[in-house]
């Protein structure tokens, strides 16, 4: 581009706040859910990483220092709350998953309780990791703690197929599962907020690919609104919200949750989301995690990032460059470097939209 080498003048925390409040920033923020890729950065197994507060903290700090992205995250992810309620998690050397659902029949639910974040499952471990990260770099970078949303947590304790059947065959039972999930998330969120973390919600099972807008409105929206309101009341800041898949038909409802940022899957169009709800909520996304970040080249990453910048940069409520979902664990480091480079090259303040147009198309 022929410009002088870029020198950052803001911390990740300052940059993110500016982008979401309509103020000038040095470059557009880059938000990545590094997650288990951090285990690769420090050379440990995913199982060890996910069962040690010190490894979680070490991995997140090391990944942040290595790549220069604008967030860190210490779980509990999609499995942590359901595990603390009683489901069992498996730890292959890839993404952990729920291997055994605790609610095998309706009567089991009666014996379950809201987990104590200080005692149950791995929740204390995630909180300890957050404390360690905040102590080391909390003055420089926002620390998020991403929880599964109520719908996904309910599926995690019941089993996705069974829970989706319950919505129609036994809706009262489904609502009881959602009530336990919601109160469990809120209790954990309050403990995380007390330590200085911010909360993100990921509710992939509530995707438009999985359920209809009508089912979303009945079974997902009320509980997401409750969680968002509780978190905002506790901290003054609403959580972000990510829902996988094609969410086009529920964008207004996603904004109705009260979330501060909507993280969008790469199967949807940022420009369409901006037109639909950009005057109500900030947007994040939506570089392709698999096709671009994992399977692509650095040049592919630069091109995809420019496409996203072109569509999202002028969102009225703010825009953050990121992926359409979580970062694949074995993403080539050069591709992560390329994403940050895109922000530094094309996302400098004041933003210049002509830079987003790939060569040959101007």
CSV table of C-alpha atoms in Angstrom, one decimal:
chain,number,residue,atom,x,y,z
A,1,UNK,CA,0.0,0.0,0.0
A,2,UNK,CA,3.0,2.3,0.1
A,3,UNK,CA,2.3,3.7,3.6
A,4,UNK,CA,4.6,4.1,6.5
A,5,UNK,CA,5.0,1.1,8.8
A,6,UNK,CA,2.0,1.0,11.2
A,7,UNK,CA,2.6,1.8,14.8
A,8,UNK,CA,-0.2,0.8,17.3
A,9,UNK,CA,-1.0,3.6,19.7
A,10,UNK,CA,-3.8,2.0,21.8
A,11,UNK,CA,-4.1,-1.1,23.9
A,12,UNK,CA,-6.5,-3.8,22.9
A,13,UNK,CA,-8.8,-2.7,25.7
A,14,UNK,CA,-8.8,0.9,24.6
A,15,UNK,CA,-9.2,0.0,20.9
A,16,UNK,CA,-12.2,-2.3,21.6
A,17,UNK,CA,-14.0,0.3,23.7
A,18,UNK,CA,-13.4,3.0,21.1
A,19,UNK,CA,-14.8,0.8,18.3
A,20,UNK,CA,-18.0,0.0,20.2
A,21,UNK,CA,-18.6,3.6,21.3
A,22,UNK,CA,-18.1,5.4,18.0
A,23,UNK,CA,-14.8,7.0,18.9
A,24,UNK,CA,-11.6,7.1,16.9
A,25,UNK,CA,-9.1,4.2,17.2
A,26,UNK,CA,-5.7,3.3,15.8
A,27,UNK,CA,-6.9,0.3,13.9
A,28,UNK,CA,-10.0,-1.9,13.8
A,29,UNK,CA,-10.1,-4.5,16.6
A,30,UNK,CA,-9.6,-8.2,15.8
A,31,UNK,CA,-11.6,-10.6,18.0
A,32,UNK,CA,-10.7,-14.3,17.8
A,33,UNK,CA,-12.0,-17.1,20.0
A,34,UNK,CA,-8.5,-18.6,20.1
A,35,UNK,CA,-9.8,-21.3,22.5
A,36,UNK,CA,-8.0,-24.7,22.2
A,37,UNK,CA,-5.6,-23.4,19.6
A,38,UNK,CA,-3.8,-21.9,22.6
A,39,UNK,CA,-2.8,-25.5,23.6
A,40,UNK,CA,-0.9,-25.7,20.3
A,41,UNK,CA,0.8,-22.4,21.0
A,42,UNK,CA,2.3,-23.7,24.3
A,43,UNK,CA,2.8,-27.3,23.2
A,44,UNK,CA,0.4,-29.1,25.5
A,45,UNK,CA,-2.5,-31.5,24.8
A,46,UNK,CA,-6.0,-30.2,24.6
A,47,UNK,CA,-7.0,-32.4,27.6
A,48,UNK,CA,-4.2,-31.0,29.8
A,49,UNK,CA,-5.0,-27.5,28.7
A,50,UNK,CA,-8.7,-27.8,29.5
A,51,UNK,CA,-8.0,-29.2,33.0
A,52,UNK,CA,-5.5,-26.8,34.3
A,53,UNK,CA,-6.1,-23.2,35.3
A,54,UNK,CA,-2.4,-22.4,34.9
A,55,UNK,CA,-2.2,-23.9,31.4
A,56,UNK,CA,-5.4,-22.1,30.4
A,57,UNK,CA,-4.0,-18.8,31.6
A,58,UNK,CA,-0.5,-19.5,30.2
A,59,UNK,CA,-2.0,-20.5,26.8
A,60,UNK,CA,-4.2,-17.4,26.5
A,61,UNK,CA,-1.5,-15.0,27.5
A,62,UNK,CA,1.0,-16.7,25.1
A,63,UNK,CA,-1.4,-16.6,22.2
A,64,UNK,CA,-2.2,-13.0,22.8
A,65,UNK,CA,1.4,-12.1,22.9
A,66,UNK,CA,2.1,-14.2,19.8
A,67,UNK,CA,-0.6,-12.9,17.6
A,68,UNK,CA,-1.6,-9.5,18.8
A,69,UNK,CA,-5.4,-10.0,18.7
A,70,UNK,CA,-7.7,-8.0,20.9
A,71,UNK,CA,-9.2,-10.4,23.3
A,72,UNK,CA,-8.5,-13.4,25.5
A,73,UNK,CA,-10.9,-16.0,26.8
A,74,UNK,CA,-10.8,-18.6,29.6
A,75,UNK,CA,-14.0,-20.6,29.0
A,76,UNK,CA,-16.2,-22.3,30.1
A,77,UNK,CA,-17.2,-22.6,26.5
A,78,UNK,CA,-20.0,-24.8,25.2
A,79,UNK,CA,-19.5,-27.6,27.7
A,80,UNK,CA,-18.6,-26.0,31.0
A,81,UNK,CA,-22.0,-25.2,32.5
A,82,UNK,CA,-23.6,-28.5,31.3
A,83,UNK,CA,-20.7,-30.4,32.8
A,84,UNK,CA,-21.0,-28.6,36.1
A,85,UNK,CA,-24.7,-29.6,36.2
A,86,UNK,CA,-23.8,-33.2,35.7
A,87,UNK,CA,-23.0,-34.1,32.0
A,88,UNK,CA,-19.7,-35.8,31.2
A,89,UNK,CA,-17.1,-34.2,28.8
A,90,UNK,CA,-14.6,-36.1,26.7
A,91,UNK,CA,-11.2,-34.6,25.9
A,92,UNK,CA,-9.8,-35.8,22.6
A,93,UNK,CA,-6.7,-33.9,21.3
A,94,UNK,CA,-9.1,-31.6,19.4
A,95,UNK,CA,-12.3,-29.9,20.6
A,96,UNK,CA,-13.8,-31.3,23.9
A,97,UNK,CA,-17.4,-32.4,23.6
A,98,UNK,CA,-20.2,-33.7,25.8
A,99,UNK,CA,-20.0,-37.5,25.8
A,100,UNK,CA,-22.8,-38.3,28.3
A,101,UNK,CA,-25.9,-36.2,29.0
A,102,UNK,CA,-27.0,-36.1,32.6
A,103,UNK,CA,-30.8,-35.9,32.0
A,104,UNK,CA,-31.6,-39.3,30.6
A,105,UNK,CA,-35.2,-39.1,31.7
A,106,UNK,CA,-37.5,-36.4,33.1
A,107,UNK,CA,-37.3,-37.6,36.7
A,108,UNK,CA,-33.5,-37.0,36.8
A,109,UNK,CA,-34.1,-33.2,36.4
A,110,UNK,CA,-35.7,-33.1,39.9
A,111,UNK,CA,-32.5,-34.1,41.6
A,112,UNK,CA,-30.3,-31.5,39.8
A,113,UNK,CA,-29.3,-28.1,41.2
A,114,UNK,CA,-27.8,-24.9,40.0
A,115,UNK,CA,-24.0,-25.5,40.1
A,116,UNK,CA,-21.8,-23.5,42.5
A,117,UNK,CA,-19.1,-21.7,40.4
A,118,UNK,CA,-16.7,-22.0,43.2
A,119,UNK,CA,-17.1,-25.8,43.6
A,120,UNK,CA,-18.7,-27.7,40.8
A,121,UNK,CA,-17.3,-29.2,37.6
A,122,UNK,CA,-14.4,-27.2,36.1
A,123,UNK,CA,-16.0,-23.8,36.8
A,124,UNK,CA,-13.6,-23.0,39.6
A,125,UNK,CA,-10.7,-23.8,37.2
A,126,UNK,CA,-12.1,-21.3,34.6
A,127,UNK,CA,-12.5,-18.6,37.2
A,128,UNK,CA,-8.9,-19.2,38.5
A,129,UNK,CA,-7.6,-19.0,35.0
A,130,UNK,CA,-9.4,-15.7,34.5
A,131,UNK,CA,-7.9,-14.3,37.7
A,132,UNK,CA,-4.4,-15.3,36.5
A,133,UNK,CA,-4.8,-13.7,33.1
A,134,UNK,CA,-6.3,-10.5,34.4
A,135,UNK,CA,-3.4,-10.2,36.9
A,136,UNK,CA,-0.9,-10.5,34.1
A,137,UNK,CA,-2.4,-8.6,31.2
A,138,UNK,CA,-5.9,-7.4,32.3
A,139,UNK,CA,-4.9,-3.7,32.0
A,140,UNK,CA,-4.1,-4.2,28.3
A,141,UNK,CA,-6.7,-6.6,26.9
A,142,UNK,CA,-10.4,-7.5,27.5
A,143,UNK,CA,-10.9,-10.9,29.0
A,144,UNK,CA,-14.1,-12.7,28.0
A,145,UNK,CA,-15.6,-15.8,29.4
A,146,UNK,CA,-17.8,-17.4,26.8
A,147,UNK,CA,-20.7,-19.5,28.0
A,148,UNK,CA,-23.1,-21.7,26.1
A,149,UNK,CA,-26.5,-19.9,26.0
A,150,UNK,CA,-29.6,-21.4,27.7
A,151,UNK,CA,-30.8,-23.3,24.7
A,152,UNK,CA,-27.4,-25.0,24.0
A,153,UNK,CA,-26.9,-25.7,27.7
A,154,UNK,CA,-30.3,-27.4,27.9
A,155,UNK,CA,-29.3,-29.5,24.9
A,156,UNK,CA,-26.0,-30.3,26.7
A,157,UNK,CA,-27.7,-31.7,29.7
A,158,UNK,CA,-30.5,-33.5,27.9
A,159,UNK,CA,-28.9,-34.4,24.5
A,160,UNK,CA,-29.6,-32.4,21.4
A,161,UNK,CA,-31.9,-34.8,19.6
A,162,UNK,CA,-34.0,-35.5,22.7
A,163,UNK,CA,-34.2,-31.8,23.6
A,164,UNK,CA,-35.4,-30.8,20.1
A,165,UNK,CA,-38.1,-33.5,20.4
A,166,UNK,CA,-39.0,-32.2,23.8
A,167,UNK,CA,-39.8,-28.8,22.3
A,168,UNK,CA,-42.9,-30.3,20.6
A,169,UNK,CA,-43.7,-33.4,22.6
A,170,UNK,CA,-43.1,-32.1,26.1
A,171,UNK,CA,-42.7,-28.3,26.0
A,172,UNK,CA,-43.2,-27.9,29.8
A,173,UNK,CA,-40.3,-30.2,30.4
A,174,UNK,CA,-38.2,-28.3,27.8
A,175,UNK,CA,-39.0,-25.0,29.7
A,176,UNK,CA,-37.9,-26.6,33.0
A,177,UNK,CA,-34.5,-27.6,31.4
A,178,UNK,CA,-34.2,-24.0,30.1
A,179,UNK,CA,-35.0,-22.6,33.5
A,180,UNK,CA,-32.2,-24.6,35.2
A,181,UNK,CA,-29.8,-23.7,32.4
A,182,UNK,CA,-30.6,-20.0,32.6
A,183,UNK,CA,-30.2,-19.8,36.3
A,184,UNK,CA,-26.9,-21.7,36.1
A,185,UNK,CA,-25.5,-19.4,33.5
A,186,UNK,CA,-26.5,-16.3,35.5
A,187,UNK,CA,-24.9,-17.6,38.7
A,188,UNK,CA,-21.7,-18.4,36.9
A,189,UNK,CA,-21.7,-15.1,35.0
A,190,UNK,CA,-22.0,-13.1,38.3
A,191,UNK,CA,-19.0,-14.9,39.7
A,192,UNK,CA,-17.0,-14.2,36.5
A,193,UNK,CA,-18.0,-10.5,36.5
A,194,UNK,CA,-16.9,-10.2,40.1
A,195,UNK,CA,-13.4,-11.2,38.9
A,196,UNK,CA,-13.4,-8.6,36.1
A,197,UNK,CA,-14.3,-10.7,33.1
A,198,UNK,CA,-16.8,-9.9,30.4
A,199,UNK,CA,-19.4,-12.4,29.3
A,200,UNK,CA,-20.0,-13.8,25.8
A,201,UNK,CA,-22.9,-16.1,25.0
A,202,UNK,CA,-22.7,-18.8,22.3
A,203,UNK,CA,-26.0,-20.5,21.5
A,204,UNK,CA,-25.3,-22.6,18.4
A,205,UNK,CA,-28.1,-25.1,19.0
A,206,UNK,CA,-30.6,-22.2,18.7
A,207,UNK,CA,-29.5,-21.7,15.1
A,208,UNK,CA,-32.0,-21.1,12.3
A,209,UNK,CA,-30.5,-24.2,10.8
A,210,UNK,CA,-31.8,-26.2,13.7
A,211,UNK,CA,-35.1,-24.6,14.8
A,212,UNK,CA,-37.7,-22.4,13.2
A,213,UNK,CA,-38.1,-18.7,14.1
A,214,UNK,CA,-41.3,-19.6,16.0
A,215,UNK,CA,-39.5,-22.1,18.2
A,216,UNK,CA,-36.6,-19.6,18.7
A,217,UNK,CA,-39.1,-17.0,19.9
A,218,UNK,CA,-40.8,-19.4,22.3
A,219,UNK,CA,-37.9,-21.4,23.7
A,220,UNK,CA,-34.7,-19.4,23.1
A,221,UNK,CA,-35.5,-15.7,23.1
A,222,UNK,CA,-37.0,-15.3,26.6
A,223,UNK,CA,-34.1,-17.0,28.3
A,224,UNK,CA,-31.5,-15.1,26.3
A,225,UNK,CA,-33.2,-11.8,27.2
A,226,UNK,CA,-33.2,-12.8,30.9
A,227,UNK,CA,-29.5,-13.7,30.8
A,228,UNK,CA,-28.5,-10.5,29.0
A,229,UNK,CA,-30.6,-8.4,31.3
A,230,UNK,CA,-29.0,-10.0,34.4
A,231,UNK,CA,-25.5,-9.5,33.1
A,232,UNK,CA,-26.1,-5.9,32.2
A,233,UNK,CA,-27.7,-5.2,35.6
A,234,UNK,CA,-24.7,-6.7,37.3
A,235,UNK,CA,-21.9,-5.1,35.2
A,236,UNK,CA,-23.4,-2.3,33.2
A,237,UNK,CA,-22.4,-4.1,30.0
A,238,UNK,CA,-24.5,-6.6,28.0
A,239,UNK,CA,-22.8,-9.7,26.7
A,240,UNK,CA,-22.0,-10.5,23.1
A,241,UNK,CA,-24.1,-13.2,21.4
A,242,UNK,CA,-23.0,-15.7,18.7
A,243,UNK,CA,-25.5,-18.1,17.1
A,244,UNK,CA,-24.2,-20.4,14.4
A,245,UNK,CA,-25.6,-21.0,11.0
A,246,UNK,CA,-28.1,-19.0,9.0
A,247,UNK,CA,-29.7,-16.6,11.4
A,248,UNK,CA,-31.1,-14.2,8.8
A,249,UNK,CA,-34.7,-14.8,9.9
A,250,UNK,CA,-34.0,-14.1,13.6
A,251,UNK,CA,-31.7,-11.1,13.4
A,252,UNK,CA,-34.4,-8.8,14.9
A,253,UNK,CA,-35.0,-11.2,17.8
A,254,UNK,CA,-31.2,-11.6,18.3
A,255,UNK,CA,-31.1,-7.8,18.7
A,256,UNK,CA,-34.1,-8.0,21.0
A,257,UNK,CA,-32.1,-10.1,23.4
A,258,UNK,CA,-30.3,-6.9,24.5
A,259,UNK,CA,-26.9,-8.3,23.5
A,260,UNK,CA,-24.2,-5.6,22.9
A,261,UNK,CA,-22.6,-7.4,19.9
A,262,UNK,CA,-23.9,-9.9,17.4
A,263,UNK,CA,-21.3,-12.3,16.2
A,264,UNK,CA,-22.4,-13.7,12.8
A,265,UNK,CA,-21.7,-16.9,11.0
A,266,UNK,CA,-19.9,-16.8,7.7
A,267,UNK,CA,-22.9,-18.2,5.9
A,268,UNK,CA,-24.8,-14.9,6.3
A,269,UNK,CA,-24.1,-11.5,4.7
A,270,UNK,CA,-22.7,-8.8,6.9
A,271,UNK,CA,-24.1,-6.1,4.7
A,272,UNK,CA,-27.6,-7.5,5.0
A,273,UNK,CA,-27.2,-7.7,8.8
A,274,UNK,CA,-26.0,-4.2,8.9
A,275,UNK,CA,-29.1,-3.0,7.0
A,276,UNK,CA,-31.4,-5.1,9.2
A,277,UNK,CA,-30.1,-4.4,12.7
A,278,UNK,CA,-26.9,-2.4,12.5
A,279,UNK,CA,-28.7,0.7,14.0
A,280,UNK,CA,-29.4,-1.4,17.1
A,281,UNK,CA,-26.4,-3.5,17.8
A,282,UNK,CA,-22.7,-3.8,17.0
A,283,UNK,CA,-21.6,-6.6,14.6
A,284,UNK,CA,-18.6,-9.0,14.6
A,285,UNK,CA,-17.4,-11.3,11.9
A,286,UNK,CA,-17.4,-13.0,9.6
A,287,UNK,CA,-14.2,-14.3,8.0
A,288,UNK,CA,-14.7,-18.0,7.0
A,289,UNK,CA,-13.1,-20.2,9.8
A,290,UNK,CA,-12.6,-23.3,7.8
A,291,UNK,CA,-12.4,-22.4,4.1
A,292,UNK,CA,-10.2,-19.3,4.7
A,293,UNK,CA,-8.5,-19.6,8.1
A,294,UNK,CA,-7.8,-23.3,8.2
A,295,UNK,CA,-7.6,-24.4,4.6
A,296,UNK,CA,-6.7,-21.1,2.9
A,297,UNK,CA,-3.5,-19.1,2.5
A,298,UNK,CA,-2.5,-15.8,4.0
A,299,UNK,CA,-3.5,-14.1,0.8
A,300,UNK,CA,-7.0,-15.8,1.1
A,301,UNK,CA,-7.2,-14.4,4.6
A,302,UNK,CA,-6.3,-10.9,3.5
A,303,UNK,CA,-8.9,-11.0,0.7
A,304,UNK,CA,-11.7,-12.4,3.0
A,305,UNK,CA,-10.9,-9.8,5.7
A,306,UNK,CA,-11.2,-7.0,3.1
A,307,UNK,CA,-14.6,-8.3,2.0
A,308,UNK,CA,-15.7,-8.2,5.6
A,309,UNK,CA,-14.3,-4.8,6.2
A,310,UNK,CA,-16.0,-3.5,3.1
A,311,UNK,CA,-19.4,-4.7,4.4
A,312,UNK,CA,-19.1,-4.0,8.2
A,313,UNK,CA,-16.8,-1.0,8.7
A,314,UNK,CA,-19.6,1.6,8.8
A,315,UNK,CA,-22.1,-0.3,10.9
A,316,UNK,CA,-23.8,2.4,12.9
A,317,UNK,CA,-23.3,0.7,16.3
A,318,UNK,CA,-19.8,-0.4,15.6
A,319,UNK,CA,-17.9,-3.3,14.0
A,320,UNK,CA,-15.2,-5.7,15.0
A,321,UNK,CA,-13.3,-7.9,12.6
A,322,UNK,CA,-13.5,-11.6,13.5
A,323,UNK,CA,-14.4,-15.0,12.3
A,324,UNK,CA,-17.8,-16.5,11.5
A,325,UNK,CA,-17.3,-19.0,14.3
A,326,UNK,CA,-14.5,-20.3,16.6
A,327,UNK,CA,-11.0,-20.6,15.3
A,328,UNK,CA,-10.2,-24.2,14.1
A,329,UNK,CA,-7.6,-25.6,16.5
A,330,UNK,CA,-5.0,-26.4,13.8
A,331,UNK,CA,-5.3,-23.1,12.0
A,332,UNK,CA,-1.8,-22.2,10.5
A,333,UNK,CA,-0.3,-19.4,12.5
A,334,UNK,CA,0.6,-17.6,9.3
A,335,UNK,CA,-3.1,-17.2,8.6
A,336,UNK,CA,-3.8,-15.7,12.1
A,337,UNK,CA,-0.9,-13.3,11.4
A,338,UNK,CA,-2.5,-12.4,8.1
A,339,UNK,CA,-5.8,-11.5,9.8
A,340,UNK,CA,-4.1,-9.2,12.2
A,341,UNK,CA,-2.1,-7.8,9.4
A,342,UNK,CA,-5.3,-7.0,7.5
A,343,UNK,CA,-6.5,-4.9,10.4
A,344,UNK,CA,-3.2,-3.1,10.6
A,345,UNK,CA,-3.0,-2.5,6.8
A,346,UNK,CA,-6.6,-1.9,5.8
A,347,UNK,CA,-8.3,-1.0,9.1
A,348,UNK,CA,-6.3,2.0,10.2
A,349,UNK,CA,-8.1,5.0,11.4
A,350,UNK,CA,-9.6,6.9,9.6
A,351,UNK,CA,-10.9,4.0,7.7
A,352,UNK,CA,-10.5,4.3,3.9
A,353,UNK,CA,-13.1,2.2,2.1
A,354,UNK,CA,-11.2,2.2,-1.2
A,355,UNK,CA,-8.6,0.0,0.5
A,356,UNK,CA,-11.1,-2.8,1.0
A,357,UNK,CA,-11.6,-3.3,-2.7
A,358,UNK,CA,-9.3,-6.1,-4.0
A,359,UNK,CA,-6.8,-5.1,-6.7
A,360,UNK,CA,-8.2,-5.2,-10.1
A,361,UNK,CA,-11.8,-4.4,-9.0
A,362,UNK,CA,-11.3,-0.7,-8.3
